[in-house]
Amino acid sequence: MAGLVSRELDAEAALPPETHTRNLVLTIRSFILRNFRDPRLTPQTVAAAHHLSTRHLHRLFQPEGVTVAALIRHRRLEQARRELADPALLGLPVQAIAARCGFTASAHFSRAFRGAYGDSPSEYRHAEQRGAGLSTVRGTASPRGTSAIPAG
């Protein structure tokens, strides 16, 4: 909050370095969340968008315990997982979902997804369909009971 107020008052230079750094990290995280679907989003493009060197960007995220590349990959995988579980998207091929989430290579997506969730994207999708009591009839999903996934 202090960062936003100081920016509006042109007093950003008066902020302690820790506050400036934390605001920059939050701004970068927000940028990644808004742009993760872009397959060209990489640590290099994130750094360039914020007028930083890639090395400086990596140093900013060291205390976070996560690399920028891992943050981008995690966000893409989480979105792909949600879309694979979405009954409204059953007609969309797995590779199309991967592309929508910023993955350019289906093999890379499958390996990353299996590494993160233990199943291939197709296996995960089928398990979600069974868990939600869905039956695929001529490409449409129809409910057959209640979802096994808790709300929230």
XYZ file of C-alpha atoms in Angstrom, residues 50-143:
94
model
C 10.215 -4.372 -16.329
C 13.461 -2.794 -17.601
C 15.611 -5.241 -15.641
C 18.419 -7.584 -16.525
C 17.526 -11.256 -16.366
C 20.176 -11.679 -13.688
C 18.598 -8.955 -11.536
C 15.163 -10.533 -12.025
C 16.487 -13.867 -10.776
C 18.082 -12.167 -7.754
C 14.743 -10.526 -6.896
C 13.056 -13.923 -6.769
C 15.786 -15.780 -4.837
C 14.228 -14.944 -1.434
C 10.853 -16.124 -2.805
C 12.275 -19.639 -3.137
C 10.965 -19.968 -6.701
C 12.430 -19.161 -10.079
C 10.560 -16.997 -12.542
C 10.477 -19.882 -15.037
C 8.979 -22.161 -12.369
C 6.399 -19.526 -11.505
C 5.339 -19.243 -15.156
C 5.245 -23.042 -15.571
C 3.252 -23.486 -12.350
C 0.647 -20.931 -13.422
C 0.315 -22.570 -16.850
C -0.023 -26.031 -15.344
C -2.628 -24.914 -12.800
C -4.729 -23.339 -15.543
C -4.374 -26.421 -17.757
C -5.447 -28.621 -14.827
C -8.558 -26.483 -14.279
C -9.419 -26.541 -17.968
C -8.918 -30.301 -18.249
C -11.354 -30.780 -15.356
C -13.925 -28.375 -16.802
C -16.893 -30.320 -18.256
C -17.622 -27.411 -20.604
C -14.240 -27.987 -22.303
C -14.514 -31.755 -22.876
C -14.749 -31.242 -26.631
C -11.463 -29.335 -26.672
C -8.431 -31.578 -27.362
C -5.756 -31.792 -24.695
C -3.198 -30.214 -27.045
C -5.522 -27.248 -27.621
C -5.773 -26.721 -23.866
C -1.990 -26.908 -23.619
C -1.671 -24.259 -26.331
C -4.296 -22.042 -24.646
C -2.183 -22.164 -21.494
C 1.049 -21.133 -23.200
C 2.688 -24.499 -23.924
C 4.141 -24.749 -27.420
C 5.164 -28.426 -27.401
C 2.693 -31.143 -26.472
C 5.438 -33.535 -25.322
C 6.853 -30.889 -22.982
C 3.360 -30.170 -21.644
C 2.670 -33.863 -21.019
C 5.975 -34.372 -19.191
C 5.512 -31.253 -17.072
C 1.894 -32.151 -16.250
C 2.795 -35.736 -15.282
C 5.665 -34.440 -13.158
C 3.391 -32.006 -11.334
C 0.256 -34.134 -10.907
C 1.332 -37.772 -11.343
C -0.954 -38.472 -14.328
C -0.822 -37.606 -17.993
C -3.207 -34.827 -19.020
C -5.536 -37.391 -20.661
C -5.503 -39.646 -17.603
C -6.258 -36.675 -15.384
C -9.125 -35.573 -17.610
C -10.650 -39.065 -17.635
C -10.313 -39.399 -13.862
C -11.997 -36.013 -13.388
C -14.837 -37.053 -15.693
C -15.370 -40.281 -13.745
C -15.064 -38.459 -10.425
C -17.631 -35.888 -11.482
C -19.984 -38.588 -12.772
C -19.834 -37.417 -16.361
C -20.624 -39.471 -19.395
C -19.515 -38.381 -22.830
C -22.264 -38.850 -25.393
C -21.532 -37.618 -28.940
C -18.978 -35.102 -27.687
C -21.130 -33.558 -24.945
C -20.849 -34.065 -21.234
C -23.942 -34.909 -19.250
C -24.030 -35.072 -15.442
